């Protein structure tokens, strides 16, 4: 499913009903004195998830949640936990690409979530062994003061004559190849499988005009914040942090690429049943709305927007007006082709 739009309808009755249905098995007395260790990326994620999920789940069930920070890429941790049966945590955030890697090695518990619990969650976020809870996007950002003629597409980013300014792209083929193809006129729904040769031909046109090839999210924020570049491709929440700090920048949602992260449970976890109850709780729109105060990520349950202030909603990827302009990046494609594309991309940079 490449594009999605969502319709928000009857507020309190439907959301209250979904909340009740989402946790049909919860019994506070039955779960007394139980606990879960939940691994998240830390930082603002830890704060946002504590308010959105951890504290309220404990209040409703009596199950204590201990939040811990995971590795930036937790697949190796997952593998070690399952193989050694040393379950240092019971639930962990994973991306769609990590889910595919873990699924291939049979490292994830099935979630068996009832259909009614995820009825309002975007279909791309619901899997047998993962529930996506938030959406992040790769978008174009530009400085409003130094770009009086604002770019509105990747073709504009490539058009150095009509849209002058210092430019930056990610030093990675992921998203960058898709961006190049869209700049060359490929429709988002026609991106995959990628025409890699065509993408590199298009990258040849812009290569000499890229002032910085960024390698980390913090660097991308700094590039925009410091004014070192005037337009840049990167992650929406990183750029929003710069805007929140006073940078006169604007995000372009058109032709953005989004992906999803959420919860997975290590295979064989002795607390898998409690973990499933926690994950079902996290599917609720009212709960997901709470983390958006801390993170500029979009909830996967679009009913959450009934609880999000309109001004805040406009900066989130799954706001219907933004989501309809973007497409879902293909993690299955990149699982198969990432190594070859990375090798070719790194060689191309050195030419």
mmCIF file of N, CA and C in Angstrom, residues 255-351:
data_model
loop_
_atom_site.group_PDB
_atom_site.id
_atom_site.type_symbol
_atom_site.label_atom_id
_atom_site.label_comp_id
_atom_site.label_asym_id
_atom_site.label_seq_id
_atom_site.Cartn_x
_atom_site.Cartn_y
_atom_site.Cartn_z
ATOM 1 N N UNK A 255 6.292 14.258 -1.962
ATOM 2 C CA UNK A 255 7.256 13.238 -2.382
ATOM 3 C C UNK A 255 8.124 12.734 -1.224
ATOM 4 N N UNK A 256 7.634 12.893 0.001
ATOM 5 C CA UNK A 256 8.334 12.326 1.137
ATOM 6 C C UNK A 256 8.218 10.809 1.151
ATOM 7 N N UNK A 257 9.137 10.187 1.859
ATOM 8 C CA UNK A 257 9.136 8.731 2.031
ATOM 9 C C UNK A 257 8.988 8.434 3.514
ATOM 10 N N UNK A 258 7.966 7.654 3.868
ATOM 11 C CA UNK A 258 7.775 7.375 5.289
ATOM 12 C C UNK A 258 8.030 5.905 5.609
ATOM 13 N N UNK A 259 8.337 5.673 6.874
ATOM 14 C CA UNK A 259 8.465 4.311 7.370
ATOM 15 C C UNK A 259 7.910 4.266 8.793
ATOM 16 N N UNK A 260 7.936 3.079 9.371
ATOM 17 C CA UNK A 260 7.200 2.836 10.605
ATOM 18 C C UNK A 260 8.072 2.090 11.599
ATOM 19 N N UNK A 261 7.941 2.433 12.860
ATOM 20 C CA UNK A 261 8.557 1.637 13.914
ATOM 21 C C UNK A 261 7.524 1.346 14.994
ATOM 22 N N UNK A 262 7.803 0.309 15.763
ATOM 23 C CA UNK A 262 6.842 -0.080 16.786
ATOM 24 C C UNK A 262 7.401 -1.203 17.632
ATOM 25 N N UNK A 263 6.514 -2.024 18.175
ATOM 26 C CA UNK A 263 6.903 -2.996 19.190
ATOM 27 C C UNK A 263 7.042 -4.414 18.645
ATOM 28 N N UNK A 264 8.075 -5.098 19.115
ATOM 29 C CA UNK A 264 8.253 -6.520 18.874
ATOM 30 C C UNK A 264 8.634 -7.216 20.167
ATOM 31 N N UNK A 265 8.409 -8.527 20.230
ATOM 32 C CA UNK A 265 8.669 -9.319 21.441
ATOM 33 C C UNK A 265 9.638 -10.440 21.082
ATOM 34 N N UNK A 266 10.725 -10.608 21.844
ATOM 35 C CA UNK A 266 11.687 -11.680 21.551
ATOM 36 C C UNK A 266 11.033 -13.058 21.632
ATOM 37 N N UNK A 267 11.374 -13.908 20.687
ATOM 38 C CA UNK A 267 10.816 -15.265 20.643
ATOM 39 C C UNK A 267 11.149 -16.020 21.939
ATOM 40 N N UNK A 268 10.127 -16.665 22.492
ATOM 41 C CA UNK A 268 10.310 -17.458 23.694
ATOM 42 C C UNK A 268 10.254 -16.691 24.991
ATOM 43 N N UNK A 269 9.930 -15.412 24.918
ATOM 44 C CA UNK A 269 9.893 -14.600 26.136
ATOM 45 C C UNK A 269 8.930 -15.184 27.157
ATOM 46 N N UNK A 270 9.367 -15.346 28.415
ATOM 47 C CA UNK A 270 8.459 -15.875 29.441
ATOM 48 C C UNK A 270 7.338 -14.905 29.796
ATOM 49 N N UNK A 271 7.464 -13.672 29.350
ATOM 50 C CA UNK A 271 6.429 -12.674 29.637
ATOM 51 C C UNK A 271 5.692 -12.247 28.369
ATOM 52 N N UNK A 272 5.644 -13.138 27.406
ATOM 53 C CA UNK A 272 5.037 -12.797 26.120
ATOM 54 C C UNK A 272 3.569 -12.411 26.249
ATOM 55 N N UNK A 273 2.830 -13.093 27.115
ATOM 56 C CA UNK A 273 1.404 -12.782 27.254
ATOM 57 C C UNK A 273 1.184 -11.373 27.785
ATOM 58 N N UNK A 274 1.958 -10.990 28.797
ATOM 59 C CA UNK A 274 1.828 -9.634 29.328
ATOM 60 C C UNK A 274 2.285 -8.624 28.282
ATOM 61 N N UNK A 275 3.337 -8.968 27.560
ATOM 62 C CA UNK A 275 3.836 -8.079 26.515
ATOM 63 C C UNK A 275 2.764 -7.820 25.460
ATOM 64 N N UNK A 276 2.007 -8.846 25.108
ATOM 65 C CA UNK A 276 0.941 -8.673 24.114
ATOM 66 C C UNK A 276 -0.130 -7.710 24.630
ATOM 67 N N UNK A 277 -0.442 -7.793 25.909
ATOM 68 C CA UNK A 277 -1.425 -6.879 26.481
ATOM 69 C C UNK A 277 -0.918 -5.441 26.427
ATOM 70 N N UNK A 278 0.341 -5.268 26.717
ATOM 71 C CA UNK A 278 0.945 -3.934 26.640
ATOM 72 C C UNK A 278 0.888 -3.393 25.218
ATOM 73 N N UNK A 279 1.226 -4.215 24.249
ATOM 74 C CA UNK A 279 1.241 -3.762 22.863
ATOM 75 C C UNK A 279 -0.166 -3.422 22.385
ATOM 76 N N UNK A 280 -1.150 -4.216 22.773
ATOM 77 C CA UNK A 280 -2.534 -3.895 22.420
ATOM 78 C C UNK A 280 -2.945 -2.547 23.010
ATOM 79 N N UNK A 281 -2.493 -2.277 24.224
ATOM 80 C CA UNK A 281 -2.771 -0.989 24.865
ATOM 81 C C UNK A 281 -2.187 0.155 24.039
ATOM 82 N N UNK A 282 -0.997 -0.062 23.490
ATOM 83 C CA UNK A 282 -0.314 0.979 22.717
ATOM 84 C C UNK A 282 -0.969 1.248 21.364
ATOM 85 N N UNK A 283 -1.895 0.395 20.953
ATOM 86 C CA UNK A 283 -2.578 0.604 19.680
ATOM 87 C C UNK A 283 -3.624 1.700 19.759
ATOM 88 N N UNK A 284 -4.003 2.100 20.943
ATOM 89 C CA UNK A 284 -5.094 3.060 21.115
ATOM 90 C C UNK A 284 -4.702 4.469 20.673
ATOM 91 N N UNK A 285 -5.601 5.096 19.959
ATOM 92 C CA UNK A 285 -5.342 6.439 19.473
ATOM 93 C C UNK A 285 -5.126 7.455 20.574
ATOM 94 N N UNK A 286 -5.896 7.381 21.628
ATOM 95 C CA UNK A 286 -5.769 8.342 22.719
ATOM 96 C C UNK A 286 -4.394 8.253 23.356
ATOM 97 N N UNK A 287 -3.854 7.044 23.460
ATOM 98 C CA UNK A 287 -2.518 6.875 24.041
ATOM 99 C C UNK A 287 -1.452 7.392 23.081
ATOM 100 N N UNK A 288 -1.552 7.045 21.813
ATOM 101 C CA UNK A 288 -0.542 7.483 20.849
ATOM 102 C C UNK A 288 -0.483 9.000 20.714
ATOM 103 N N UNK A 289 -1.608 9.655 20.896
ATOM 104 C CA UNK A 289 -1.622 11.115 20.796
ATOM 105 C C UNK A 289 -0.659 11.752 21.786
ATOM 106 N N UNK A 290 -0.454 11.118 22.914
ATOM 107 C CA UNK A 290 0.349 11.725 23.979
ATOM 108 C C UNK A 290 1.825 11.831 23.619
ATOM 109 N N UNK A 291 2.369 10.878 22.842
ATOM 110 C CA UNK A 291 3.804 10.977 22.554
ATOM 111 C C UNK A 291 4.105 12.080 21.545
ATOM 112 N N UNK A 292 3.090 12.544 20.804
ATOM 113 C CA UNK A 292 3.345 13.570 19.797
ATOM 114 C C UNK A 292 3.717 14.914 20.414
ATOM 115 N N UNK A 293 3.495 15.086 21.709
ATOM 116 C CA UNK A 293 3.947 16.302 22.387
ATOM 117 C C UNK A 293 5.455 16.294 22.574
ATOM 118 N N UNK A 294 6.057 15.130 22.540
ATOM 119 C CA UNK A 294 7.491 14.969 22.768
ATOM 120 C C UNK A 294 8.254 14.662 21.490
ATOM 121 N N UNK A 295 7.582 14.039 20.517
ATOM 122 C CA UNK A 295 8.215 13.575 19.288
ATOM 123 C C UNK A 295 7.415 14.055 18.081
ATOM 124 N N UNK A 296 8.107 14.525 17.068
ATOM 125 C CA UNK A 296 7.416 14.956 15.852
ATOM 126 C C UNK A 296 7.214 13.775 14.911
ATOM 127 N N UNK A 297 6.749 12.664 15.482
ATOM 128 C CA UNK A 297 6.413 11.471 14.709
ATOM 129 C C UNK A 297 4.902 11.314 14.674
ATOM 130 N N UNK A 298 4.426 10.638 13.646
ATOM 131 C CA UNK A 298 2.996 10.492 13.490
ATOM 132 C C UNK A 298 2.468 9.239 14.148
ATOM 133 N N UNK A 299 1.320 9.298 14.804
ATOM 134 C CA UNK A 299 0.700 8.089 15.330
ATOM 135 C C UNK A 299 0.209 7.206 14.191
ATOM 136 N N UNK A 300 0.188 5.904 14.429
ATOM 137 C CA UNK A 300 -0.324 4.982 13.411
ATOM 138 C C UNK A 300 -1.829 4.785 13.530
ATOM 139 N N UNK A 301 -2.381 5.068 14.694
ATOM 140 C CA UNK A 301 -3.827 5.069 14.866
ATOM 141 C C UNK A 301 -4.305 6.488 14.588
ATOM 142 N N UNK A 302 -4.965 6.676 13.449
ATOM 143 C CA UNK A 302 -5.317 8.020 13.031
ATOM 144 C C UNK A 302 -6.430 8.642 13.862
ATOM 145 N N UNK A 303 -7.088 7.845 14.716
ATOM 146 C CA UNK A 303 -8.033 8.405 15.673
ATOM 147 C C UNK A 303 -7.317 9.284 16.689
ATOM 148 N N UNK A 304 -5.996 9.119 16.776
ATOM 149 C CA UNK A 304 -5.210 9.945 17.701
ATOM 150 C C UNK A 304 -5.386 11.428 17.407
ATOM 151 N N UNK A 305 -5.667 11.778 16.167
ATOM 152 C CA UNK A 305 -5.777 13.190 15.818
ATOM 153 C C UNK A 305 -6.996 13.857 16.440
ATOM 154 N N UNK A 306 -7.910 13.087 16.989
ATOM 155 C CA UNK A 306 -9.005 13.667 17.758
ATOM 156 C C UNK A 306 -8.490 14.283 19.061
ATOM 157 N N UNK A 307 -7.282 13.918 19.451
ATOM 158 C CA UNK A 307 -6.719 14.370 20.719
ATOM 159 C C UNK A 307 -5.474 15.241 20.540
ATOM 160 N N UNK A 308 -5.146 15.591 19.321
ATOM 161 C CA UNK A 308 -3.950 16.381 19.031
ATOM 162 C C UNK A 308 -4.367 17.769 18.556
ATOM 163 N N UNK A 309 -3.734 18.798 19.115
ATOM 164 C CA UNK A 309 -4.055 20.161 18.717
ATOM 165 C C UNK A 309 -3.762 20.357 17.224
ATOM 166 N N UNK A 310 -4.626 21.085 16.514
ATOM 167 C CA UNK A 310 -4.444 21.253 15.067
ATOM 168 C C UNK A 310 -3.076 21.788 14.676
ATOM 169 N N UNK A 311 -2.533 22.729 15.438
ATOM 170 C CA UNK A 311 -1.221 23.278 15.093
ATOM 171 C C UNK A 311 -0.131 22.208 15.182
ATOM 172 N N UNK A 312 -0.252 21.321 16.165
ATOM 173 C CA UNK A 312 0.720 20.246 16.299
ATOM 174 C C UNK A 312 0.523 19.215 15.193
ATOM 175 N N UNK A 313 -0.706 18.943 14.832
ATOM 176 C CA UNK A 313 -1.005 17.939 13.813
ATOM 177 C C UNK A 313 -0.354 18.273 12.474
ATOM 178 N N UNK A 314 -0.244 19.558 12.156
ATOM 179 C CA UNK A 314 0.272 19.945 10.843
ATOM 180 C C UNK A 314 1.738 19.565 10.638
ATOM 181 N N UNK A 315 2.477 19.290 11.735
ATOM 182 C CA UNK A 315 3.898 18.969 11.598
ATOM 183 C C UNK A 315 4.157 17.466 11.722
ATOM 184 N N UNK A 316 3.114 16.651 11.774
ATOM 185 C CA UNK A 316 3.275 15.215 11.974
ATOM 186 C C UNK A 316 3.080 14.455 10.654
ATOM 187 N N UNK A 317 3.874 13.420 10.404
ATOM 188 C CA UNK A 317 3.815 12.716 9.120
ATOM 189 C C UNK A 317 2.472 12.095 8.777
ATOM 190 N N UNK A 318 1.733 11.599 9.784
ATOM 191 C CA UNK A 318 0.485 10.912 9.458
ATOM 192 C C UNK A 318 -0.735 11.812 9.521
ATOM 193 N N UNK A 319 -0.515 13.108 9.731
ATOM 194 C CA UNK A 319 -1.633 14.020 9.519
ATOM 195 C C UNK A 319 -2.147 13.797 8.106
ATOM 196 N N UNK A 320 -3.447 13.590 7.931
ATOM 197 C CA UNK A 320 -3.943 13.207 6.598
ATOM 198 C C UNK A 320 -3.462 14.083 5.464
ATOM 199 N N UNK A 321 -3.328 15.390 5.694
ATOM 200 C CA UNK A 321 -2.876 16.286 4.635
ATOM 201 C C UNK A 321 -1.427 16.029 4.247
ATOM 202 N N UNK A 322 -0.611 15.563 5.201
ATOM 203 C CA UNK A 322 0.786 15.255 4.903
ATOM 204 C C UNK A 322 0.940 13.849 4.330
ATOM 205 N N UNK A 323 0.230 12.908 4.929
ATOM 206 C CA UNK A 323 0.380 11.506 4.536
ATOM 207 C C UNK A 323 0.004 11.275 3.083
ATOM 208 N N UNK A 324 -0.998 11.982 2.615
ATOM 209 C CA UNK A 324 -1.446 11.761 1.240
ATOM 210 C C UNK A 324 -0.414 12.218 0.206
ATOM 211 N N UNK A 325 0.572 12.993 0.636
ATOM 212 C CA UNK A 325 1.607 13.479 -0.272
ATOM 213 C C UNK A 325 2.820 12.562 -0.326
ATOM 214 N N UNK A 326 2.856 11.537 0.526
ATOM 215 C CA UNK A 326 4.045 10.700 0.666
ATOM 216 C C UNK A 326 3.766 9.261 0.262
ATOM 217 N N UNK A 327 4.833 8.469 0.234
ATOM 218 C CA UNK A 327 4.708 7.047 -0.070
ATOM 219 C C UNK A 327 5.543 6.244 0.907
ATOM 220 N N UNK A 328 5.188 4.982 1.058
ATOM 221 C CA UNK A 328 5.879 4.085 1.983
ATOM 222 C C UNK A 328 7.144 3.544 1.334
ATOM 223 N N UNK A 329 8.276 3.731 2.005
ATOM 224 C CA UNK A 329 9.531 3.157 1.515
ATOM 225 C C UNK A 329 9.443 1.629 1.564
ATOM 226 N N UNK A 330 10.101 0.971 0.622
ATOM 227 C CA UNK A 330 10.003 -0.493 0.522
ATOM 228 C C UNK A 330 11.133 -1.162 1.295
ATOM 229 N N UNK A 331 10.848 -1.584 2.503
ATOM 230 C CA UNK A 331 11.846 -2.312 3.289
ATOM 231 C C UNK A 331 12.169 -3.678 2.691
ATOM 232 N N UNK A 332 11.199 -4.410 2.120
ATOM 233 C CA UNK A 332 11.572 -5.668 1.471
ATOM 234 C C UNK A 332 12.598 -5.468 0.345
ATOM 235 N N UNK A 333 12.450 -4.394 -0.418
ATOM 236 C CA UNK A 333 13.407 -4.130 -1.491
ATOM 237 C C UNK A 333 14.797 -3.914 -0.909
ATOM 238 N N UNK A 334 14.884 -3.089 0.121
ATOM 239 C CA UNK A 334 16.183 -2.747 0.671
ATOM 240 C C UNK A 334 16.816 -3.910 1.433
ATOM 241 N N UNK A 335 16.014 -4.790 1.990
ATOM 242 C CA UNK A 335 16.576 -5.968 2.641
ATOM 243 C C UNK A 335 17.363 -6.801 1.639
ATOM 244 N N UNK A 336 16.868 -6.859 0.425
ATOM 245 C CA UNK A 336 17.526 -7.666 -0.604
ATOM 246 C C UNK A 336 18.675 -6.939 -1.286
ATOM 247 N N UNK A 337 18.571 -5.629 -1.448
ATOM 248 C CA UNK A 337 19.511 -4.919 -2.322
ATOM 249 C C UNK A 337 20.421 -3.936 -1.595
ATOM 250 N N UNK A 338 20.316 -3.824 -0.294
ATOM 251 C CA UNK A 338 21.050 -2.776 0.421
ATOM 252 C C UNK A 338 22.567 -2.910 0.256
ATOM 253 N N UNK A 339 23.104 -4.090 0.426
ATOM 254 C CA UNK A 339 24.564 -4.251 0.376
ATOM 255 C C UNK A 339 25.137 -3.865 -0.983
ATOM 256 N N UNK A 340 24.503 -4.339 -2.043
ATOM 257 C CA UNK A 340 24.997 -4.028 -3.386
ATOM 258 C C UNK A 340 24.862 -2.544 -3.685
ATOM 259 N N UNK A 341 23.741 -1.957 -3.277
ATOM 260 C CA UNK A 341 23.531 -0.529 -3.536
ATOM 261 C C UNK A 341 24.520 0.328 -2.753
ATOM 262 N N UNK A 342 24.794 -0.079 -1.515
ATOM 263 C CA UNK A 342 25.738 0.682 -0.692
ATOM 264 C C UNK A 342 27.138 0.638 -1.277
ATOM 265 N N UNK A 343 27.546 -0.545 -1.741
ATOM 266 C CA UNK A 343 28.873 -0.674 -2.351
ATOM 267 C C UNK A 343 28.986 0.207 -3.591
ATOM 268 N N UNK A 344 27.955 0.194 -4.409
ATOM 269 C CA UNK A 344 27.989 1.017 -5.627
ATOM 270 C C UNK A 344 27.956 2.501 -5.278
ATOM 271 N N UNK A 345 27.148 2.863 -4.295
ATOM 272 C CA UNK A 345 27.024 4.277 -3.911
ATOM 273 C C UNK A 345 28.356 4.808 -3.377
ATOM 274 N N UNK A 346 29.001 4.045 -2.510
ATOM 275 C CA UNK A 346 30.283 4.490 -1.958
ATOM 276 C C UNK A 346 31.352 4.629 -3.035
ATOM 277 N N UNK A 347 31.334 3.711 -3.996
ATOM 278 C CA UNK A 347 32.263 3.817 -5.110
ATOM 279 C C UNK A 347 31.982 5.034 -5.965
ATOM 280 N N UNK A 348 30.700 5.315 -6.172
ATOM 281 C CA UNK A 348 30.299 6.494 -6.980
ATOM 282 C C UNK A 348 30.751 7.789 -6.312
ATOM 283 N N UNK A 349 30.664 7.884 -5.001
ATOM 284 C CA UNK A 349 31.093 9.092 -4.290
ATOM 285 C C UNK A 349 32.578 9.369 -4.489
ATOM 286 N N UNK A 350 33.371 8.333 -4.652
ATOM 287 C CA UNK A 350 34.819 8.483 -4.766
ATOM 288 C C UNK A 350 35.271 8.843 -6.179
ATOM 289 N N UNK A 351 34.372 8.732 -7.134
ATOM 290 C CA UNK A 351 34.766 9.001 -8.527
ATOM 291 C C UNK A 351 34.963 10.496 -8.773
#
